[in-house]
PDB file of C-alpha atoms and ligand atoms in Angstrom:
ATOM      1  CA  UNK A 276      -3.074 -17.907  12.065  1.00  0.00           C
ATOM      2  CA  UNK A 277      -1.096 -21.037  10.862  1.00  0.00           C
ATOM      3  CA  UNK A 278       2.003 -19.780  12.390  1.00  0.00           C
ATOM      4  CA  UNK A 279       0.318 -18.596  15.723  1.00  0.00           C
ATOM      5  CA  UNK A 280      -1.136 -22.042  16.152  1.00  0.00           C
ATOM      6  CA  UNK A 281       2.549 -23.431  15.642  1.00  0.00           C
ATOM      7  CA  UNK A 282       3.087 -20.769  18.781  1.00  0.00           C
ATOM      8  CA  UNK A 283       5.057 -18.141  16.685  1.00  0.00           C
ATOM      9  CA  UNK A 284       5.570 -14.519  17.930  1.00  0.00           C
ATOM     10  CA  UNK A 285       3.760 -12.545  14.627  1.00  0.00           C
ATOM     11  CA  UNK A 286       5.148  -9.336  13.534  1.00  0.00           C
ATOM     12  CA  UNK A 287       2.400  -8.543  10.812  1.00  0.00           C
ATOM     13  CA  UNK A 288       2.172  -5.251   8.645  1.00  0.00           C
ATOM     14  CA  UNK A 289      -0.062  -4.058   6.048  1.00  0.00           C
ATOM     15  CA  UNK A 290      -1.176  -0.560   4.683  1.00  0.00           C
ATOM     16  CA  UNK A 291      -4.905  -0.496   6.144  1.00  0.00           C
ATOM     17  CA  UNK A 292      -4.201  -1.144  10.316  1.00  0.00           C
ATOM     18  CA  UNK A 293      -7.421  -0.704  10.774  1.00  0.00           C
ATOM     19  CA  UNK A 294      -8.057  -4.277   8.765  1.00  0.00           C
ATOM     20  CA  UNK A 295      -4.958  -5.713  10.900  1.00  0.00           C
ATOM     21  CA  UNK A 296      -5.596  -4.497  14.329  1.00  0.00           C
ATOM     22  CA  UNK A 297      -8.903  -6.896  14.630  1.00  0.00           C
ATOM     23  CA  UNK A 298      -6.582  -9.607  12.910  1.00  0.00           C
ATOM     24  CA  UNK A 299      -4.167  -9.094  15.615  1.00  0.00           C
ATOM     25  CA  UNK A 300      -6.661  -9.012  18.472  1.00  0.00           C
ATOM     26  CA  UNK A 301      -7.936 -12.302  17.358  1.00  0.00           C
ATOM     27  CA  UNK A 302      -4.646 -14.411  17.225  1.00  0.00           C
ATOM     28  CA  UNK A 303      -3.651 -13.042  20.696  1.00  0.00           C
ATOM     29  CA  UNK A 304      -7.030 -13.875  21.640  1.00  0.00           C
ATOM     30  CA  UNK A 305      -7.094 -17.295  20.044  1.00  0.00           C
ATOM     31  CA  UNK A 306      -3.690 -18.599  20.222  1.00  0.00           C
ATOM     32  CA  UNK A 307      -2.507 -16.789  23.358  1.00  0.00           C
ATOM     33  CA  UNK A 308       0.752 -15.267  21.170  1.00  0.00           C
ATOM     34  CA  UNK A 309       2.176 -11.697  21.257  1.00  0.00           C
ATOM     35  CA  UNK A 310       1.820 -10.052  18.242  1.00  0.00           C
ATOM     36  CA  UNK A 311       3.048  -6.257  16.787  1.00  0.00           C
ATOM     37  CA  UNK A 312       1.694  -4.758  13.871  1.00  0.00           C
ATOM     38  CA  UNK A 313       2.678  -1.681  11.985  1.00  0.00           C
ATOM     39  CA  UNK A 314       1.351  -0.091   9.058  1.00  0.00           C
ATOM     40  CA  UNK A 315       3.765  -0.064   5.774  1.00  0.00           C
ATOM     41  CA  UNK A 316       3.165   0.457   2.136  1.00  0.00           C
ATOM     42  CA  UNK A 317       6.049  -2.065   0.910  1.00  0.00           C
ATOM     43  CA  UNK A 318       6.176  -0.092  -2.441  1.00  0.00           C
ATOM     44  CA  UNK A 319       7.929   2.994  -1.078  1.00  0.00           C
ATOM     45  CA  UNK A 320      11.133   2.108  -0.510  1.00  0.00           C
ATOM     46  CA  UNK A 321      12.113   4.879   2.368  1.00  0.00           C
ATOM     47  CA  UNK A 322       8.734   3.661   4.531  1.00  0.00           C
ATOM     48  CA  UNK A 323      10.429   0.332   4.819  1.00  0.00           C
ATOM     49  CA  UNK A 324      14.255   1.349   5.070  1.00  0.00           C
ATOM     50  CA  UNK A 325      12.534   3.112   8.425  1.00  0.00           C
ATOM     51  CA  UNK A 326       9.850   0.347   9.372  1.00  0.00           C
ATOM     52  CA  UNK A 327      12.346  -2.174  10.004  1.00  0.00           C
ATOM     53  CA  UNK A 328      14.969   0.196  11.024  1.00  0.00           C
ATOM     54  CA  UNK A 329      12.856   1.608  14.156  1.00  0.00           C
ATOM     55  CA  UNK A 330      11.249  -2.209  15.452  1.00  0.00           C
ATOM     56  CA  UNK A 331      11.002  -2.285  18.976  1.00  0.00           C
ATOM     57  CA  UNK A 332      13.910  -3.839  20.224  1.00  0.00           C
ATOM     58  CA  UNK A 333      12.310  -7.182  21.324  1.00  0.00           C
ATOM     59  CA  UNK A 334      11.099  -7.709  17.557  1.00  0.00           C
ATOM     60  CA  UNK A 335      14.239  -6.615  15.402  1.00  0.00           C
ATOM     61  CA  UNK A 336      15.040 -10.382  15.346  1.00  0.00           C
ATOM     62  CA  UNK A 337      13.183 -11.918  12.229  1.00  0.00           C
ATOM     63  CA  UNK A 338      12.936 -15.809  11.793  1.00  0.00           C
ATOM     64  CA  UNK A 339      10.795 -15.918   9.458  1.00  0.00           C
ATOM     65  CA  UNK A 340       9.683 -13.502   6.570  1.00  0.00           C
ATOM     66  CA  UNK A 341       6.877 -13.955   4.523  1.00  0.00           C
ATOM     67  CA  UNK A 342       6.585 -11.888   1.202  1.00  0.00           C
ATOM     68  CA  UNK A 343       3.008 -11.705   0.683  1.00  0.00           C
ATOM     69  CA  UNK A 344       1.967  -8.510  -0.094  1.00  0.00           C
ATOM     70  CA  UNK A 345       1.472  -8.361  -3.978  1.00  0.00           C
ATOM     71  CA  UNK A 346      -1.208  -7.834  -6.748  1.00  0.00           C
ATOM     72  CA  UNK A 347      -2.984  -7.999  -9.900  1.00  0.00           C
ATOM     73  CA  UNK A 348      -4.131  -4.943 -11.868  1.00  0.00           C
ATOM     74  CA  UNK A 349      -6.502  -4.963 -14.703  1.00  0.00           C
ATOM     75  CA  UNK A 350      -6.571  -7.437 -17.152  1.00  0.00           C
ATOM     76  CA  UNK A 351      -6.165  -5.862 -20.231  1.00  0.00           C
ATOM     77  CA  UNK A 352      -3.438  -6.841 -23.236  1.00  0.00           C
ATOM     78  CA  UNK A 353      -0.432  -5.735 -23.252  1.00  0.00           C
ATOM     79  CA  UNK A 354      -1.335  -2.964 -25.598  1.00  0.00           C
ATOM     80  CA  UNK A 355      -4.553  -1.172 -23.967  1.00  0.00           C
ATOM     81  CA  UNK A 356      -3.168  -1.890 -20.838  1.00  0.00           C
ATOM     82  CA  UNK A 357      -3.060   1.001 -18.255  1.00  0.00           C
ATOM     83  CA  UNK A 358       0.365   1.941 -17.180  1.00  0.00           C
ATOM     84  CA  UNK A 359      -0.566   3.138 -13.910  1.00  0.00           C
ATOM     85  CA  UNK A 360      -2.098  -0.425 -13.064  1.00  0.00           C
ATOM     86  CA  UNK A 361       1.140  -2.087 -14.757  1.00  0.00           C
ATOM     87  CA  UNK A 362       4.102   0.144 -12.630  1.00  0.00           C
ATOM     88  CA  UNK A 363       1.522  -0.982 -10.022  1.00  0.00           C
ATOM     89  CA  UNK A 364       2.266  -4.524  -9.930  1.00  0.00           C
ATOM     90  CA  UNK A 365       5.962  -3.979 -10.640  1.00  0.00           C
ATOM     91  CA  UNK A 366       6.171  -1.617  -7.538  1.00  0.00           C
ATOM     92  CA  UNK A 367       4.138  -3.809  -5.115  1.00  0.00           C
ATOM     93  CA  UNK A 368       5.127  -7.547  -6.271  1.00  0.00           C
ATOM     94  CA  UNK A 369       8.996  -6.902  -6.996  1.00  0.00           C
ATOM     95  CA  UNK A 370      10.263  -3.769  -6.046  1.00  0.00           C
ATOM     96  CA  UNK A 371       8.589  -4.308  -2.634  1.00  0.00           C
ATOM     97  CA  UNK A 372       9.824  -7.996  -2.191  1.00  0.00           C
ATOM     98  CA  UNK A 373      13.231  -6.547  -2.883  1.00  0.00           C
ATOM     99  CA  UNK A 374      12.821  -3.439  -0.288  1.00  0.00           C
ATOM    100  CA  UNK A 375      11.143  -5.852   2.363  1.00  0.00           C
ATOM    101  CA  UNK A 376      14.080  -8.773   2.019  1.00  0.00           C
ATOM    102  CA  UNK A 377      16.791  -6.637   1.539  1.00  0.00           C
ATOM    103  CA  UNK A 378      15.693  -4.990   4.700  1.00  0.00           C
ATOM    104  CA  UNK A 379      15.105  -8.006   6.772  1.00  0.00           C
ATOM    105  CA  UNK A 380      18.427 -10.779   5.157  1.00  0.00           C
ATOM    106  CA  UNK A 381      21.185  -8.908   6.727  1.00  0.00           C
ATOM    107  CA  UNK A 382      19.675  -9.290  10.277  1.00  0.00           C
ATOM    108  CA  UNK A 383      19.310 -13.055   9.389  1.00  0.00           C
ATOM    109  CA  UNK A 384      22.825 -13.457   8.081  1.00  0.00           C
ATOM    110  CA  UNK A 385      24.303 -11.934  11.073  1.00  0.00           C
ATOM    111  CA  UNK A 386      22.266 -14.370  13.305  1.00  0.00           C
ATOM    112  CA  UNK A 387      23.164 -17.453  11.290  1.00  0.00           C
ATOM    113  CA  UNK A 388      19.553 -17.938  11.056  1.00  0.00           C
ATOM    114  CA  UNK A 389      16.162 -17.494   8.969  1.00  0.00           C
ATOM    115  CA  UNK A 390      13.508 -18.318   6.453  1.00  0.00           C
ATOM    116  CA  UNK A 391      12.340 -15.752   3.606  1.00  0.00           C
ATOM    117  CA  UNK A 392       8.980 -17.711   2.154  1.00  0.00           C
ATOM    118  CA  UNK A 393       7.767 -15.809  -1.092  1.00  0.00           C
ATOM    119  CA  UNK A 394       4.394 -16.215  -2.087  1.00  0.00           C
ATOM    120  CA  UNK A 395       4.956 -16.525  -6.372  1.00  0.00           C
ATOM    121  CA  UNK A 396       1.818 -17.426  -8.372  1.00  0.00           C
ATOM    122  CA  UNK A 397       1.336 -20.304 -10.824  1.00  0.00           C
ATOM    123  CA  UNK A 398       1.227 -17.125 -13.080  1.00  0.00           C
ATOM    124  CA  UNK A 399       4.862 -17.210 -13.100  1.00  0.00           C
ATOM    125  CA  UNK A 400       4.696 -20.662 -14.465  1.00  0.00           C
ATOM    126  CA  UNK A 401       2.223 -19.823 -16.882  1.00  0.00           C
ATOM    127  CA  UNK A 402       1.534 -16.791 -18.606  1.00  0.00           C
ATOM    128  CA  UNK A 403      -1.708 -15.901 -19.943  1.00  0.00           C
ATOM    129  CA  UNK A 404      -3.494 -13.388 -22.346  1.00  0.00           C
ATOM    130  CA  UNK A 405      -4.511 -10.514 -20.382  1.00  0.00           C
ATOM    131  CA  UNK A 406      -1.820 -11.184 -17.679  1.00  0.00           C
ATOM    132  CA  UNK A 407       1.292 -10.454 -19.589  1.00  0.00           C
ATOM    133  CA  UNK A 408       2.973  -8.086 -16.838  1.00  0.00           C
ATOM    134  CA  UNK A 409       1.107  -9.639 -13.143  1.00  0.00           C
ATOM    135  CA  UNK A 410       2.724 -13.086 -14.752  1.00  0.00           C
ATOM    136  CA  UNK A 411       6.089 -11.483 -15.678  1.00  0.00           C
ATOM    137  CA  UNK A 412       6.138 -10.394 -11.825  1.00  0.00           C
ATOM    138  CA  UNK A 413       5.287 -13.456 -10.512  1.00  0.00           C
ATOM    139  CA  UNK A 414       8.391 -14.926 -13.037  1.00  0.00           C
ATOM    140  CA  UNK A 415      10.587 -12.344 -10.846  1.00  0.00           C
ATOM    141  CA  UNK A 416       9.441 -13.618  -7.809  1.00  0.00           C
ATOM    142  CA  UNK A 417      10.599 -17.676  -9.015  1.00  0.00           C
ATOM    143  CA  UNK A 418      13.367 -16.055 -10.445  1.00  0.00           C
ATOM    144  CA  UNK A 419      14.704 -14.299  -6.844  1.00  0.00           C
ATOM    145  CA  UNK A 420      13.621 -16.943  -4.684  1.00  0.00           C
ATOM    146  CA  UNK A 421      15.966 -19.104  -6.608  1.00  0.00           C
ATOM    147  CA  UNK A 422      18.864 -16.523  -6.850  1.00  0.00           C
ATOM    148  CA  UNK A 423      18.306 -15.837  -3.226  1.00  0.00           C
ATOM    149  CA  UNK A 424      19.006 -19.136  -2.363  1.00  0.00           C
ATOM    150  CA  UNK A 425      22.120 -19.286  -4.568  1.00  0.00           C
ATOM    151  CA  UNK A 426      23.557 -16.176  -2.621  1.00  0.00           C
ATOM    152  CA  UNK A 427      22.908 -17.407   0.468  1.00  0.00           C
ATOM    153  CA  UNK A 428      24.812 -20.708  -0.117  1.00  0.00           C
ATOM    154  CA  UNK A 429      26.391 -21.580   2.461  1.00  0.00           C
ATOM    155  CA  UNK A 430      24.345 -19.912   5.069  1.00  0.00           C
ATOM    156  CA  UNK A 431      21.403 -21.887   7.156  1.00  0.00           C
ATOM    157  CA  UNK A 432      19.069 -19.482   5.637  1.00  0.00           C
ATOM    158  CA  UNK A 433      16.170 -20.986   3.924  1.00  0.00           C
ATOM    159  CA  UNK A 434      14.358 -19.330   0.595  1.00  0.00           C
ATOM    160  CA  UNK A 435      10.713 -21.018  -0.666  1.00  0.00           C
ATOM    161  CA  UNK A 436       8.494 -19.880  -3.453  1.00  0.00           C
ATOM    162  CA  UNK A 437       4.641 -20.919  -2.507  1.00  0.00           C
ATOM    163  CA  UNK A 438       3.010 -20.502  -5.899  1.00  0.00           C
ATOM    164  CA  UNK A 439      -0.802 -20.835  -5.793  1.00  0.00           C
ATOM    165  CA  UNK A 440      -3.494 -20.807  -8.495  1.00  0.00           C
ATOM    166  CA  UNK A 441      -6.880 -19.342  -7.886  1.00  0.00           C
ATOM    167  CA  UNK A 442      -7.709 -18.376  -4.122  1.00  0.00           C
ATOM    168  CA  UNK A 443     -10.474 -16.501  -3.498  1.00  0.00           C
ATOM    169  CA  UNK A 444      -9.868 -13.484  -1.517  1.00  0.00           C
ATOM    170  CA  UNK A 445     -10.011 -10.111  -2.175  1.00  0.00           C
ATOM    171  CA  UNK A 446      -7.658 -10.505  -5.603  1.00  0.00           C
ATOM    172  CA  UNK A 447      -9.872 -10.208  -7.834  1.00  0.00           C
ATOM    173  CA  UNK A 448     -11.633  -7.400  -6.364  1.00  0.00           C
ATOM    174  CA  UNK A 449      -8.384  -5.438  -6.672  1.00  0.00           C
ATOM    175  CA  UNK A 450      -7.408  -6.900 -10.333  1.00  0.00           C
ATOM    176  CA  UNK A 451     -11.583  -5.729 -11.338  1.00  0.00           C
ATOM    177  CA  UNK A 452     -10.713  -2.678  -9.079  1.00  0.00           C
ATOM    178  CA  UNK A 453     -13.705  -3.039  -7.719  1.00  0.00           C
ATOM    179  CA  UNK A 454     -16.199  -4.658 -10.088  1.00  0.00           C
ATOM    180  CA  UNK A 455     -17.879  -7.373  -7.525  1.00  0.00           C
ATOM    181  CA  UNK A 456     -19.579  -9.021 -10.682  1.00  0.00           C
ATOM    182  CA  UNK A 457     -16.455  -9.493 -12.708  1.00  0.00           C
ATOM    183  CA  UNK A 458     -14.577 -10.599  -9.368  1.00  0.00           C
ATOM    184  CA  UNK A 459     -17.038 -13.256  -8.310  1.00  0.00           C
ATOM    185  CA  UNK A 460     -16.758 -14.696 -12.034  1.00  0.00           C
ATOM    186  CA  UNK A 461     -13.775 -15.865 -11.354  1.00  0.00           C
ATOM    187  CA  UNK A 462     -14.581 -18.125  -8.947  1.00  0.00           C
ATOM    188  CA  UNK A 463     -17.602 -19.218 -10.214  1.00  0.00           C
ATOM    189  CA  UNK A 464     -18.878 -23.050 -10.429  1.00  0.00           C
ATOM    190  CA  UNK A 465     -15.661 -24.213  -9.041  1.00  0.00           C
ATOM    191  CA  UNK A 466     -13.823 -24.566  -5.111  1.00  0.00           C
ATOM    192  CA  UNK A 467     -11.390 -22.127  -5.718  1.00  0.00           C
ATOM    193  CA  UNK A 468      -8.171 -22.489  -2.540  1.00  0.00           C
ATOM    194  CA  UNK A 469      -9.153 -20.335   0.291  1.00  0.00           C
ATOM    195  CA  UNK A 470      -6.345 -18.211   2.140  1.00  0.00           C
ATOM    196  CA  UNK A 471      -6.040 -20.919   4.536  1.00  0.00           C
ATOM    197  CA  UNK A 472      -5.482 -23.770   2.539  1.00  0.00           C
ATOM    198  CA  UNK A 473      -2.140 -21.560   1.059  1.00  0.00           C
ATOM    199  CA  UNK A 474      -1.068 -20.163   4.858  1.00  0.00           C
ATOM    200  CA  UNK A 475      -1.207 -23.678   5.978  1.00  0.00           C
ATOM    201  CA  UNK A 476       1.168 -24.584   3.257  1.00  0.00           C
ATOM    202  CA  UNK A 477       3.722 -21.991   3.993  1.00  0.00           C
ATOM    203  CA  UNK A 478       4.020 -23.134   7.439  1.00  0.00           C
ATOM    204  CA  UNK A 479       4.683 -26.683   6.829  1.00  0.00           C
ATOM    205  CA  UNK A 480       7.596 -24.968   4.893  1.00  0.00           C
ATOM    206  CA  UNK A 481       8.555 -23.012   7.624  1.00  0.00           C
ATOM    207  CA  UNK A 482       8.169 -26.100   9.826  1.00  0.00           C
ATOM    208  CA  UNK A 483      10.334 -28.537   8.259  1.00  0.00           C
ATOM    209  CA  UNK A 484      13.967 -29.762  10.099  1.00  0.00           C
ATOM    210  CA  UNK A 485      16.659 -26.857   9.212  1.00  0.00           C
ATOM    211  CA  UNK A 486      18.328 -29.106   7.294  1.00  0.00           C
ATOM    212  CA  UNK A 487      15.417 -29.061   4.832  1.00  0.00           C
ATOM    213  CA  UNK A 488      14.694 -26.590   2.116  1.00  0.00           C
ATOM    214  CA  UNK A 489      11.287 -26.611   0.155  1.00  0.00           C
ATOM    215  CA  UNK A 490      12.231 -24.839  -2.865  1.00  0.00           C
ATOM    216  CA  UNK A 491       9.081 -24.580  -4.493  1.00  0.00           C
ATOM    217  CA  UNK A 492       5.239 -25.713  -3.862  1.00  0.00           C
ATOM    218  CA  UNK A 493       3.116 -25.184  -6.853  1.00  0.00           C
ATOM    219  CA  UNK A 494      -0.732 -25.713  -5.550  1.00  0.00           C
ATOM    220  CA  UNK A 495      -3.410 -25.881  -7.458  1.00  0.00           C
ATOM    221  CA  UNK A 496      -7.949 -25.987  -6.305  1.00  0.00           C
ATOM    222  CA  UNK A 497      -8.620 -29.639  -7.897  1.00  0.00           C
ATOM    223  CA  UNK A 498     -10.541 -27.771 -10.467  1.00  0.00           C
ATOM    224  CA  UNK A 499      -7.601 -26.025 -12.088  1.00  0.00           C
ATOM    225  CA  UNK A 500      -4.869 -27.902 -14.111  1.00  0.00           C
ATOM    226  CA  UNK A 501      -3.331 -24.637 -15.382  1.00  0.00           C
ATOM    227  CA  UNK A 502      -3.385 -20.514 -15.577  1.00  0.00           C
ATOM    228  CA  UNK A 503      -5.878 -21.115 -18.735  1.00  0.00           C
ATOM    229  CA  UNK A 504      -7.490 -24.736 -17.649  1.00  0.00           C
ATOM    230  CA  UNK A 505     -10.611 -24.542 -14.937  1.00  0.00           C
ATOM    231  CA  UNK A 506     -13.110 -27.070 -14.825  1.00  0.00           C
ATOM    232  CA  UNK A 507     -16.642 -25.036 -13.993  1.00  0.00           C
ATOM    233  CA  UNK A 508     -19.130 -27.822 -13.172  1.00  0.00           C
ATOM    234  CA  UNK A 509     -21.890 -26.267 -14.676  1.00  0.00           C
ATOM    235  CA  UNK A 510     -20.411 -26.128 -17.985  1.00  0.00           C
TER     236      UNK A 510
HETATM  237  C1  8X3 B  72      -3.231 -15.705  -8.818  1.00  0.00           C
HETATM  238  C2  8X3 B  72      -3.564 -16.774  -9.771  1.00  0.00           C
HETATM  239  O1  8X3 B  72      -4.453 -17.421 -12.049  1.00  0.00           O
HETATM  240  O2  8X3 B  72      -5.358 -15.406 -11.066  1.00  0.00           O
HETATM  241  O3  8X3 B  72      -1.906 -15.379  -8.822  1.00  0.00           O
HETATM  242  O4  8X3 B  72      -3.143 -15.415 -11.943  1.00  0.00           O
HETATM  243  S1  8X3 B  72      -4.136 -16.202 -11.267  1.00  0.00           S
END
């Protein structure tokens, strides 16, 4: 919605379009914008080589790509950890980043032109018990938004890491996979971010002068200092 208020086009995908399509219906409504959605599962690599491959012509030309889609799994150690959960994370928060840019740079670089914003995790900043492999994923994503930008020197193409903290959406619902009680505990006694105060954020990075590249943002609900340090009132 941040980006249709700014009067962006929106080319949005997710698996469920039957959660987008009402999305979609209400930015055209709101913000008067066109916008085309398609379904896509960025963790199988041959859905997204033919996604992006057959865009209608009049939305093959990406300005700005946003690597959101990514998750947590369980939070078990290391050791008791399911593996199912743990390829999980790998598939969805690194091997699809890398399907989804690789399939979107080469347009950019031939247009001279082009922002890829990843959405990291203060996870990848600090790792915590329980987290050991979501963190190490949100470490790849810092650690290709920087490469990224290193092998596009030289181009106009801009690469940003937005790394946020706790945001309450359905995250924890997923991480729990599906234990309501364990997920609202997360965000209990505190004001976690919302998913607006973090879209807002990536489109003052996206709306910055060309000449200026926000690397990083690391943000943080004023009651979190760190992964492991969150102020609950009540306690
Ligand atoms: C989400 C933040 O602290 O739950 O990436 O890992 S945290």
């Amino acid at each position: 919605m941040a980006f249709a208020a700014a009067g962006s086009r929106l080319l949005l995908c997710a698996r469920r379009l039957e959660r987008l399509t009402p999305v979609a219906d209400t930015i055209k409504s709101t913000y008067g914008v066109d916008v085309h959605t398609f379904s896509l599962d960025v963790t199988d690599p041959e859905a997204v080589r033919q996604a992006f491959d057959g865009l209608p012509a009049a939305w093959t030309d990406i300005d700005i790509l946003v690597n959101n889609a990514g998750k947590a799994l369980g939070k078990a150690a290391f050791q008791e950890a399911d593996l199912e959960d743990l390829d999980g994370m790998l598939d969805a928060n690194v091997r699809g980043l890398i399907h989804v840019s690789r399939a979107v740079i080469p347009g950019m670089i031939e247009r001279n032109a082009g922002h890829v914003i990843n959405i990291g995790s203060v996870a990848g900043k600090w790792t915590y018990p329980g987290g050991t492999v979501y963190c190490a994923t949100k470490a790849a994503v810092a650690a290709m938004t920087e490469g990224m930008k290193m092998d596009l020197h030289g181009t106009p193409i801009r690469v940003s890491t937005v790394d946020p903290g706790l945001v309450e959406t359905e995250f924890s619902l997923v991480r729990f996979h599906g234990d309501e009680k364990a997920a609202a505990k997360v965000y209990d006694d505190l004001t976690p971010l919302t998913a607006v105060d973090v879209a807002e954020v990536v489109a003052f990075c996206a709306g910055r002068p060309a000449h200026v590249n926000i690397n990083q943002v690391i943000m943080m609900c004023t009651d979190q200092s760190s992964s492991t340090m969150v102020h609950r009132r009540s306690r």
